[in-house]
Coordinates of C-alpha atoms and ligand atoms in Angstrom, one line a residue:
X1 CA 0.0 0.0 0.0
X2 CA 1.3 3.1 -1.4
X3 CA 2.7 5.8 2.2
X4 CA 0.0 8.5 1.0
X5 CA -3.1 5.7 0.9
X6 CA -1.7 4.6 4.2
X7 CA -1.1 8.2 6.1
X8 CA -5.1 9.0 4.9
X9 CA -6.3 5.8 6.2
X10 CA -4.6 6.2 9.4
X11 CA -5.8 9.7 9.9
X12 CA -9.7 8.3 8.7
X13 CA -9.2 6.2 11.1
X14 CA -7.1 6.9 14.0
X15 CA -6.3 3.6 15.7
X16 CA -9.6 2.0 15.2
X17 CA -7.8 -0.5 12.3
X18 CA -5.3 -1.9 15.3
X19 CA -7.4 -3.2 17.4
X20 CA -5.7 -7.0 17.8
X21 CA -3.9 -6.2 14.8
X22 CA -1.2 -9.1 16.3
X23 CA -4.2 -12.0 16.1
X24 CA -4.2 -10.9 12.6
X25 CA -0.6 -11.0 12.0
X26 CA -0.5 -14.5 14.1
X27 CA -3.6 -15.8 11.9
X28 CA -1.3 -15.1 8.7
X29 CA 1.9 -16.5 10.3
X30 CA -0.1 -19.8 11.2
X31 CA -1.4 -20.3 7.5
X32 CA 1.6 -19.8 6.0
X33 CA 3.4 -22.5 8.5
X34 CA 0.4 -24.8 8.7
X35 CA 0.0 -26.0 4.8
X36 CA -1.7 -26.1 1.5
X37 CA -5.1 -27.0 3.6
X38 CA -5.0 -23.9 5.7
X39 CA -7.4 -21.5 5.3
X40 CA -7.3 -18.9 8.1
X41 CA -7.5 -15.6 6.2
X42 CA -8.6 -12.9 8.8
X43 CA -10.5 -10.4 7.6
X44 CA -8.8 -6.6 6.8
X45 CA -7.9 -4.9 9.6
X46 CA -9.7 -1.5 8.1
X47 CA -12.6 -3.3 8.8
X48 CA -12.7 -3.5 11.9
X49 CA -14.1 -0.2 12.9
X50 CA -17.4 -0.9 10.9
X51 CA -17.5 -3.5 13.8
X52 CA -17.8 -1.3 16.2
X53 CA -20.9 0.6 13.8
X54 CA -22.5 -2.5 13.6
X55 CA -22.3 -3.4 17.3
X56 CA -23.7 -0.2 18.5
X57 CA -26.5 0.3 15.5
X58 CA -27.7 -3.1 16.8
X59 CA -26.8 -2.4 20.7
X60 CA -25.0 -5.7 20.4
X61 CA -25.2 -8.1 23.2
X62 CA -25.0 -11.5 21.9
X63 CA -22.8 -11.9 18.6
X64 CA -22.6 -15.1 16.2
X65 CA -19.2 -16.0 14.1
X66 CA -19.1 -18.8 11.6
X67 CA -15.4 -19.7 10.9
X68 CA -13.2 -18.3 14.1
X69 CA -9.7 -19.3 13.0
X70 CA -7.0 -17.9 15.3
X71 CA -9.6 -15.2 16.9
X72 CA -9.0 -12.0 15.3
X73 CA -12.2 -11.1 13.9
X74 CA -14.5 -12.6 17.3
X75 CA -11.9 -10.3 19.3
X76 CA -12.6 -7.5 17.4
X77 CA -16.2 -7.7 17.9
X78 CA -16.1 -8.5 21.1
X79 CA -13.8 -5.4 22.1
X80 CA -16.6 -3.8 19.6
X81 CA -19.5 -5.1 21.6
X82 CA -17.9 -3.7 25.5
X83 CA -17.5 -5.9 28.6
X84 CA -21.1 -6.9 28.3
X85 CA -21.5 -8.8 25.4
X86 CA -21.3 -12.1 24.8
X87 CA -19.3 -13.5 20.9
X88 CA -19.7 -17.0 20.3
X89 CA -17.5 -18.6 17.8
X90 CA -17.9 -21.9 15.5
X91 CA -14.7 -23.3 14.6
X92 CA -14.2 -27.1 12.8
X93 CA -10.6 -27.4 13.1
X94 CA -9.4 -28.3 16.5
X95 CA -5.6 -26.9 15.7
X96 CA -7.8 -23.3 15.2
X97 CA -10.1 -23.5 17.7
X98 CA -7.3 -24.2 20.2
X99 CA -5.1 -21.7 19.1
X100 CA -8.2 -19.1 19.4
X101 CA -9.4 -20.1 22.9
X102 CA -5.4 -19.8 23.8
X103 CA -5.6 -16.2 22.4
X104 CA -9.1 -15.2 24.3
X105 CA -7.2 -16.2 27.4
X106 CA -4.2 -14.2 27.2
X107 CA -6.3 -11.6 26.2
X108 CA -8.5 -11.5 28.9
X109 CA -11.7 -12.0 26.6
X110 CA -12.7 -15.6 27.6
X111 CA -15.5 -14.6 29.6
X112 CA -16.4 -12.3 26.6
X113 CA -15.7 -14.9 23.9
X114 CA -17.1 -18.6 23.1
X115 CA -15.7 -21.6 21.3
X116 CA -18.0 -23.9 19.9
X117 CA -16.0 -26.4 18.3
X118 CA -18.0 -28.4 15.0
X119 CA -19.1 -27.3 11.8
X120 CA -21.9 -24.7 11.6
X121 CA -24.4 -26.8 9.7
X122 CA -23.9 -29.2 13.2
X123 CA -23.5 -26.6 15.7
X124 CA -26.0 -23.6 14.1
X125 CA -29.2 -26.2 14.7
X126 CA -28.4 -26.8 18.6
X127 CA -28.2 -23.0 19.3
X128 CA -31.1 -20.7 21.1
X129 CA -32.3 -17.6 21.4
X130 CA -31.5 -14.4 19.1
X131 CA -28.0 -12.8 18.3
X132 CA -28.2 -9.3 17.0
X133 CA -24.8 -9.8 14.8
X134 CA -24.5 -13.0 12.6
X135 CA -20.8 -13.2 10.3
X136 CA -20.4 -15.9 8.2
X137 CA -16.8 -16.7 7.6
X138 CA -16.1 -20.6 6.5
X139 CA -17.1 -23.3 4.1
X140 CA -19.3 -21.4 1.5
X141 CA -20.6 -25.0 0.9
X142 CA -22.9 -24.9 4.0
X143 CA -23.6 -21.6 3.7
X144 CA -27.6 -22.7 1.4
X145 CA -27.7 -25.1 4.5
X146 CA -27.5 -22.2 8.0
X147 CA -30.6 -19.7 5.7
X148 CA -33.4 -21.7 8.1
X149 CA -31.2 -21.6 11.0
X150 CA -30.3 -17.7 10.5
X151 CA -33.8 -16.7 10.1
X152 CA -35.0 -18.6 13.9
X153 CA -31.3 -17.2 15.3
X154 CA -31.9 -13.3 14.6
X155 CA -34.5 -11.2 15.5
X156 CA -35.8 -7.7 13.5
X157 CA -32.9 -5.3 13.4
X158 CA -30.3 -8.4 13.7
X159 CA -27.6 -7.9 11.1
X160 CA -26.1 -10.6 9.0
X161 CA -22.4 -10.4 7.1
X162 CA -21.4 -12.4 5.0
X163 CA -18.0 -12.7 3.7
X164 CA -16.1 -14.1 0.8
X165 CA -19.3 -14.0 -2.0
X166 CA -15.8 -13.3 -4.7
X167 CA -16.3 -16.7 -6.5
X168 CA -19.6 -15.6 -7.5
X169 CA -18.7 -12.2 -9.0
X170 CA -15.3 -14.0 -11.1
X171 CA -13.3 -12.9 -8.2
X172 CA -10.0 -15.8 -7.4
X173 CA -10.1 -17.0 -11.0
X174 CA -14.2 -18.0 -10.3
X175 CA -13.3 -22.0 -10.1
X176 CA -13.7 -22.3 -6.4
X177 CA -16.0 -25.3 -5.6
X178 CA -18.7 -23.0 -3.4
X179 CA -19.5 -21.3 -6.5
X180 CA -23.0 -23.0 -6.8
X181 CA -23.3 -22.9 -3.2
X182 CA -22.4 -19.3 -2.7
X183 CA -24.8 -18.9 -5.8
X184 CA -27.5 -20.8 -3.8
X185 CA -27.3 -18.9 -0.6
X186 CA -27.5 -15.6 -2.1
X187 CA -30.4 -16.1 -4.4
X188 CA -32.4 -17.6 -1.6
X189 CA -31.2 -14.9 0.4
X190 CA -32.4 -12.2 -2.0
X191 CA -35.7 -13.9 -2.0
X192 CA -36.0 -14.3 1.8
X193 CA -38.7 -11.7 2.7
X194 CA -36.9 -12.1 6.3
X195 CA -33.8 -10.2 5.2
X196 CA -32.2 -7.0 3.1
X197 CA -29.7 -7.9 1.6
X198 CA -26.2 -4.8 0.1
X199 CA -23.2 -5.8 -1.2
X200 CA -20.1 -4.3 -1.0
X201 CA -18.7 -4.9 -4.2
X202 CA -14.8 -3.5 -3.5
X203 CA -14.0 -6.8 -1.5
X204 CA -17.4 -8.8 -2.0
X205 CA -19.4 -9.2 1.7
X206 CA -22.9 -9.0 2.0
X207 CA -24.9 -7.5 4.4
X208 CA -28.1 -8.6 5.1
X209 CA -30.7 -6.5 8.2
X210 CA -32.9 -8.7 9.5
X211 CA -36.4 -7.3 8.6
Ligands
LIG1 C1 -11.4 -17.4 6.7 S1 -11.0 -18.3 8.2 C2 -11.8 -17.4 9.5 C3 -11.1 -16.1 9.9 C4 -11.7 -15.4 11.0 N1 -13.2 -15.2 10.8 C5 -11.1 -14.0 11.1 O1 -11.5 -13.1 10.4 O2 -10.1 -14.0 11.9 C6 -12.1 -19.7 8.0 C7 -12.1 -20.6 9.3 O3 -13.3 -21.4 9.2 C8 -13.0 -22.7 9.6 N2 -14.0 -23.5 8.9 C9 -14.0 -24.0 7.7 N3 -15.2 -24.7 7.4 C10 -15.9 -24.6 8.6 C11 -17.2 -25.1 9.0 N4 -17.9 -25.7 8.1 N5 -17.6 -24.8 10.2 C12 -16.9 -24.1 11.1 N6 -15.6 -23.6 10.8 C13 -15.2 -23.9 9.5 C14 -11.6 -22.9 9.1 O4 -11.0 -24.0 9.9 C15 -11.0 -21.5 9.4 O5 -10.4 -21.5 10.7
LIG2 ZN1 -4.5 -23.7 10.0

């Protein structure tokens, strides 16, 4: 990133894009050590201060992740949400989820921040009550699969991101196998009278409000 883009960025933002700017840099050092199979990507760092809009535009209590990898996104929303909200995090990989409860510890978040280790088409149909943030960050493949469970798991006003829709729009050569998946989800999303669905086409996440 060119010095000027950067100086403007840090002066739109002050230090909102730090916050647990190591998990990310640990979530990046892990992939690139842990092989071909990895795939903790952490979301950008400059968007972590929409977290914080999303958190208080929703007065964010309980918080929902799909796909936790080392952490770095479910400790930015929880340090979005304040000391009184709750972030529970799905995580398949047992290497990950470890890592990440490891990291919620040191940090001082583990009262603020869940583990639920599984899949999210195993773990999304035992969970109850509402959250008022849903992000989806894993196997695009079960994505068509959680649309039921989403709409019982979020009340009116509950927002929904969803990250990673590239495939779909040609994005990482368009070959990936959730193509027809992502494809899925997104139409029956569209038509789900439950939800309002934006995308943000510069890096491809939807954002759905809960109608
Ligand atoms: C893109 S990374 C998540 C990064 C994290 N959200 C962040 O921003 O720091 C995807 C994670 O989802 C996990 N994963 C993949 N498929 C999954 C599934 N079906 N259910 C739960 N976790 C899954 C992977 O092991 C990986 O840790
Ligand atoms: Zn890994």
């Amino acid at each position: 990133m060119k010095r000027r883009v950067r100086d403007l960025l840090a002066k739109i933002y002050g230090g909102r894009a730090d916050v647990h700017l190591d998990l990310y840099r640990l979530s990046n050092q892990h992939r690139k050590k842990h092989g071909r199979g990895c795939d903790m990507y952490p979301s950008s760092p400059l968007q972590a201060p929409l977290w914080s809009v999303i958190a208080s535009l929703t007065h964010a209590r309980r918080m929902l992740e799909v796909g936790c990898g080392h952490g770095y996104t479910s400790a930015v929303m929880a340090s979005a949400g304040g000391p009184d909200c709750l972030v529970e995090t799905v995580e398949a990989d047992r290497v990950h989820a470890d890592l990440a409860q490891e990291a919620f510890l040191h940090r001082g978040l583990a009262k603020r921040v869940h583990v639920l280790r599984g899949r999210g088409q195993a773990i999304l149909p035992k969970l109850k009550g509402k959250y008022d943030v849903v992000f989806l960050d894993s196997d695009w493949r079960e994505y068509p699969r959680y649309l039921p469970q989403l709409r019982r798991l979020t009340r009116p006003g509950s927002i929904l991101v969803t990250a990673n829709l590239s495939p779909l729009f040609g994005g990482w050569g368009g070959r990936l196998p959730g193509k027809r998946a992502i494809q899925s989800y997104l139409s029956r999303l569209a038509g789900d009278p439950n939800f309002r669905t934006y995308i943000i086409p510069s890096d491809w996440h939807a954002i759905s409000v809960r109608l």
